[in-house]
Amino acid sequence: MKNQTLLPFLFLTLLFSCQDTSEKTTIIQSPDGVLKLEFILSDTGIPQYTLSRNGSTVIDTSALGFNLRESGVLREGFTIVSTQTGEVRESWTPVWGPQKEIQDHYNELFLELAEGGANPRKLNLRFRLFDDGLGFRYEFPKQKAITEVTIMDEYTQFQLTGDHLAWWIPADYDSYEYLYNHTRLSEVDTAGMNYGIENRPDRFIANPHAVNTPVTMKTDDGLFLSFHEANLTDYAGMTLGIHPGNLMQSELVPWADGAKVHAKAPFTTPWRTILVTDTPGALLTSNLILNLNEPNQIKDVSWIEPMKYTGIWWELHLGITSWSLQQQEGSWGDKGGAGHGATTENAKKYIDFNAENGIRGLLVEGWNQGWEYWGQDTLGYFNFYTPYPDFDIEEVVKYAKSKNVALIGHHETGGQADHYDSQLEQAFKFYHNLGVKAVKTGYAGPVTPTGERHHGQYMVRHQRRVIEMGAKYQIMIDAHEPVKQTGLRRTFPNLMAQEGVRGMEYNAWSDGNPPSHTCIIPFTRMLAGPIDYTPGIFDITLDKYKPDNRVHTTLAKQLALYVTIYSPLQMAADLPENYRGHPAFQFIRDVAADWDDTRILNAGIGQYLTVARKEKGKSRWFIGSITNEEPREFAITLDFLEEGKTYRAGIYKDGETAHWKDNPMAYIVTSMEVKKGDTLNLKLAPGGGQAVSILPVE
Amino acid sequence: MKNQTLLPFLFLTLLFSCQDTSEKTTIIQSPDGVLKLEFILSDTGIPQYTLSRNGSTVIDTSALGFNLRESGVLREGFTIVSTQTGEVRESWTPVWGPQKEIQDHYNELFLELAEGGANPRKLNLRFRLFDDGLGFRYEFPKQKAITEVTIMDEYTQFQLTGDHLAWWIPADYDSYEYLYNHTRLSEVDTAGMNYGIENRPDRFIANPHAVNTPVTMKTDDGLFLSFHEANLTDYAGMTLGIHPGNLMQSELVPWADGAKVHAKAPFTTPWRTILVTDTPGALLTSNLILNLNEPNQIKDVSWIEPMKYTGIWWELHLGITSWSLQQQEGSWGDKGGAGHGATTENAKKYIDFNAENGIRGLLVEGWNQGWEYWGQDTLGYFNFYTPYPDFDIEEVVKYAKSKNVALIGHHETGGQADHYDSQLEQAFKFYHNLGVKAVKTGYAGPVTPTGERHHGQYMVRHQRRVIEMGAKYQIMIDAHEPVKQTGLRRTFPNLMAQEGVRGMEYNAWSDGNPPSHTCIIPFTRMLAGPIDYTPGIFDITLDKYKPDNRVHTTLAKQLALYVTIYSPLQMAADLPENYRGHPAFQFIRDVAADWDDTRILNAGIGQYLTVARKEKGKSRWFIGSITNEEPREFAITLDFLEEGKTYRAGIYKDGETAHWKDNPMAYIVTSMEVKKGDTLNLKLAPGGGQAVSILPVE
């Protein structure tokens, strides 16, 4: 955070200026002049905005407002009390991330609005227009008319200019674990999708014509749009309803009682964000969402450490071992008599493997008591600080420490957030006292209190408590079945990675993820933040343990995912025995988990993606290139390398006859010397990929 | 040693029988009947032998005898006092080695001979005829006529039947570090060879028409012969003089005073050995020399551990750092101002690298005081237990231990064996107390006492003292500039590996070793025992540090050497920075250092060699295939794999355009599933190789 001084804020203050309040229209431009935001107060006092790019409308006139339980609809009859505009330009240094330094440059428009009358309701709006998009939020100022307030609806509109092609998942209030659909907006409809979630208490799609965010679109004019939110704090998660006439409108995830948000003025909503770019790659390097979050609040960040990790995890999904010590029929952890996975002995086996391979983290799932009841209608069965008797956690942590391996703790709640809350501080103290510096949380099951939803305000609050508890006890968080990321990792850089995606595990026990899936999620889910996708499965076909399941990529693509999927916690997910002696494992050993620079070398949503990243503090580059079902060839220019330096490129590519379906494990590793400006020819098999390590010759 | 019971010895005793002593000819056959040894006492009482294979003479009538300083020539006028023959068949388990179990099966002929007269000199002969060759030795029994004796010459003849093609190095009394010559025996002549050793006090070729052993030959009938000795104990090393008429005769390395051996009856000479095979590969799997040594004398062998190791070593040869702390002009350790290599910090860097890669051993050279005078005419300059002040050896050992890395100590003597002797026990105690379990010794320089030779009885005794001191203090020995190996590793399995070869280091500062060199030494030098060749140089061209020098192989061939060259101490010799991130390094990480089984898949002396070895106690196989300057293709049948098991073959091969000279670092790594009976097609570039790891799919 060294670059973030008071100066920019001074700059901000000096530049901001009040304007004549009689003007009902205000226009601001992005710093580069490409985007233009127009705020219009309609004749009936409805706050509205439009967004255009190089003169072409991207968002047509769209209204803003609310429905409040206490005082009714709040979206017309406003007058403008004041208008301020200004420019902010600063840079800041993230604790970790895909870039060393982040530029934050925008023009802002701030409006104070008020209804008429003696005790008028007041509502302020703040727009920040960046070169690559817009963020805006509602600010409820302190006022007499609105104190404690219940938001029943937020009416934020995004009036699109066409029936765009969209990559979307349903607006499930409980889960983001879906394959992306690719349809026109007008075709968003989950009615016939046969998701098989009718009887699942942990899935709920209220509106078949709505989507979760981020949702990404391509206009027929070739623009790329992505809609999401930033800094989701003490509010409900936003889904987007698709209405006739290309209108999208916010639909907040409700509480059990139907209310959307309980708040007390003054408060602000999360930022509603729209990325607008002319290439799909530019979506990936946008920092708009991070820039709309508050600066880092954690002073001592020395314990925060991006890392690679292994886990007693894939063997659980393959059914080799079980989460629970005692098998219990009907429990999700029941593997039909398989032995318990999280034993002291097994953990030491993984620790030895990690030590041999310089892999820092080890996740152990199923270490604590209660798994016998997971997935059953039983309350409060998990104990978050009592190990099973066959897991000597003190011994494991000690042994790990002796080999420079860090245990990653695990708190599966089964969705029982209230129960977790009741043990939260004790559970974090327990890990803290052991010296454990990271915890994977999980909410695989229906939320309790019953009726609350994974993405509602209840869980937003809960997840924040967990993050803050982590900050207090110096524990990094890797949240599974989370509330979506909205950039909070800037403020709490102990929030490392999240799931909230249909990850690798689906390949172990479902139809799995088709080759295109990993070519879509970088442009959709990953725009929210790091994904704990858990790549690196080398035994693609799972013949031994799951002959009816498999991974739908080539082996080389598994390697490329370490670069194309960004995460500061990057798992080497396969069994140690599938890595030992495997020449391709060298790439996983080498690849970094934290970066100084990221370049998108080519990108086609759902089709292909090639990313180059430079390791944090080193002159080492890594390239990952992936494709969907189509084979592809790319010529990549290494113009990002340092002039005059010689590098050795380790090339991990698909075998000549590789194919995700027929011949997924054929690969070739080779190497060559490269210099700045050289061209690398990549050849990707159907469903394949290529990974390249570019290490300076010392 | 579990299989070695008393039973075979009983068997031996029962079968042996005394024969009529009037017979002047005795014939024994090898157990399979292929070889036949005939002992003939000539009419003048000269002991003679012949050796034939399938009826064809291999060694024609050859006389045996001595010249003794005290009593003159001892080789005629003998009568046979007794003759015994018998068969021995047993098996024994080596502590380590290329095979799990060794068969020892031979027919023996033992003769007691005596001169005539009142106080006759007595001399016994013992012949052991194996299926693959012959060993025989002289035994001086306790007698009045010979007590303390000075052998001035040993007249052991090998009357060859033709002017065979031989692979030979000169009979230098001080060094085996030569390229092998390939000529007819009659062409053995070092006169014009321009070795540039005229002024070197540590090189001495007395007879230009003589060779060091092992010397290997091919007869025009297609037989392969190799001559060497076994159990060289308290005796002088044997060279072989080549005389007209295809006669070879032993020439022992002299003491400074010209005597060859000082002995006291009773004593036995080393075994003189002749391997006779019809394939070159069969030479490599012979256990004849080991079988002619005494059983293991070390009871507790738990501390003896074959391993791979790295070293602060190649950087010394490249001149990046220096052995000596203070540079001294004219010292062999002087690198013209380069910093000291063996610092605590540098050692820790290597330890970290080893820990990352599961490499157990770390050799540190230049850690102790005295290197400033190395190579100068100064007496007793090395101190073997006092580290340089910048090398905190206790800290290094402690740090290494914490990472499961074992320090390999180093005792360079500069050839000053007497000086080393004076500190020997203290030096070994020092390492023992630190917990160091291996020492590399070195004798790079002229022997002191001045006039003694590296291969004479003085040094044979010295080297034995070092080995026994190692056994006493539980320290493994890796002897450089050694007395040749003669199988003592069976008796003292702490004698792990030896140099005594023109190893990798020559590539750093001479014309280097041509591609054929590593295709010759398995069939010559390696028949004596394990070679500490120090393979694994990945930066073949040495452009940065030694642009005028280079390695003369491809990179893939460097990997293959880990299998084709046998050693229980196998170095990964290159700089850590040349390994880090290198995909081909996985092979070095994987390859074993100890074996249950060894198969020679093909072999052509000086041309090519393909070896498969099975890791000790595991189902993992490794294949190495190398060629000389010629490209080659081989089809290898994997008939040695276990039936019904699936393996993953990691294939490390030359790149399509690889060439030892023009494109040495082009390689390809790939993998495939293989089963017993599958065929692997190997393609080797000129000067190239291929390495394959075959790991069971678990």
XYZ file of C-alpha atoms in Angstrom, chain A residues 355-358 402-404 543-545 555 577-586 589-590 620 648-652 655 665-673 693 695-698, chain B residues 354-358 402-404 544-545 555 577-586 589-590 620 648-652 655 665-673 693 695-698:
88
model
C 8.611 -31.385 0.836
C 10.023 -33.328 -2.091
C 8.412 -30.956 -4.502
C 8.564 -27.578 -2.834
C 9.800 -29.439 10.095
C 9.522 -29.836 6.332
C 8.479 -26.267 5.571
C -9.971 -45.634 -14.887
C -9.042 -47.150 -11.564
C -11.421 -45.446 -9.195
C -2.892 -33.414 -19.699
C 1.230 -41.189 -6.931
C 0.030 -39.667 -10.158
C 2.667 -36.964 -9.927
C 5.668 -38.877 -8.696
C 8.115 -39.390 -11.528
C 5.910 -37.580 -14.018
C 8.074 -35.335 -16.190
C 5.221 -32.907 -16.735
C 4.968 -32.295 -12.989
C 8.014 -30.075 -13.271
C 6.686 -27.422 -9.333
C 7.906 -24.335 -11.155
C 10.459 -15.938 -14.593
C 15.214 -21.320 -21.218
C 11.679 -22.126 -22.272
C 10.298 -25.382 -20.913
C 7.565 -26.379 -23.311
C 4.789 -28.710 -22.168
C 1.337 -34.962 -28.071
C -2.551 -38.102 -21.716
C -0.224 -37.789 -24.717
C 2.102 -34.903 -24.127
C 5.560 -33.749 -25.060
C 7.979 -31.753 -22.977
C 10.909 -30.047 -24.571
C 12.867 -26.872 -24.144
C 14.646 -24.221 -26.106
C 16.509 -21.017 -25.534
C 7.938 -21.912 -18.349
C 13.221 -19.126 -16.862
C 16.257 -16.877 -17.160
C 19.502 -18.656 -17.849
C 21.540 -17.620 -14.846
C 18.560 -30.916 -2.612
C 15.602 -30.703 -0.267
C 13.442 -29.409 -3.090
C 14.455 -32.317 -5.254
C 14.802 -35.219 -2.886
C 16.822 -30.526 9.185
C 16.142 -30.963 5.477
C 17.053 -34.630 5.289
C 29.128 -18.637 -19.932
C 32.066 -19.876 -17.906
C 21.474 -33.618 -22.980
C 20.515 -23.106 -11.610
C 20.895 -25.346 -14.630
C 18.470 -27.844 -13.126
C 15.835 -25.625 -11.608
C 12.746 -25.676 -13.746
C 14.290 -28.022 -16.275
C 11.699 -30.642 -17.265
C 14.391 -33.219 -17.992
C 15.602 -32.991 -14.401
C 12.659 -35.133 -13.391
C 15.002 -36.879 -9.449
C 13.457 -40.251 -10.157
C 10.341 -49.124 -10.914
C 3.907 -45.195 -17.126
C 7.032 -44.737 -19.191
C 8.622 -41.299 -18.971
C 10.629 -40.947 -22.145
C 13.536 -38.511 -22.292
C 15.196 -33.815 -30.098
C 20.512 -29.487 -25.815
C 17.496 -30.375 -27.972
C 15.482 -32.985 -26.173
C 11.930 -34.203 -25.905
C 10.159 -35.625 -22.886
C 6.971 -37.542 -23.261
C 5.272 -40.492 -21.669
C 3.133 -43.461 -22.491
C 1.556 -46.396 -20.787
C 11.650 -44.214 -16.413
C 6.982 -46.429 -13.056
C 4.058 -48.612 -12.058
C 0.693 -46.936 -12.270
C -0.497 -47.226 -8.685
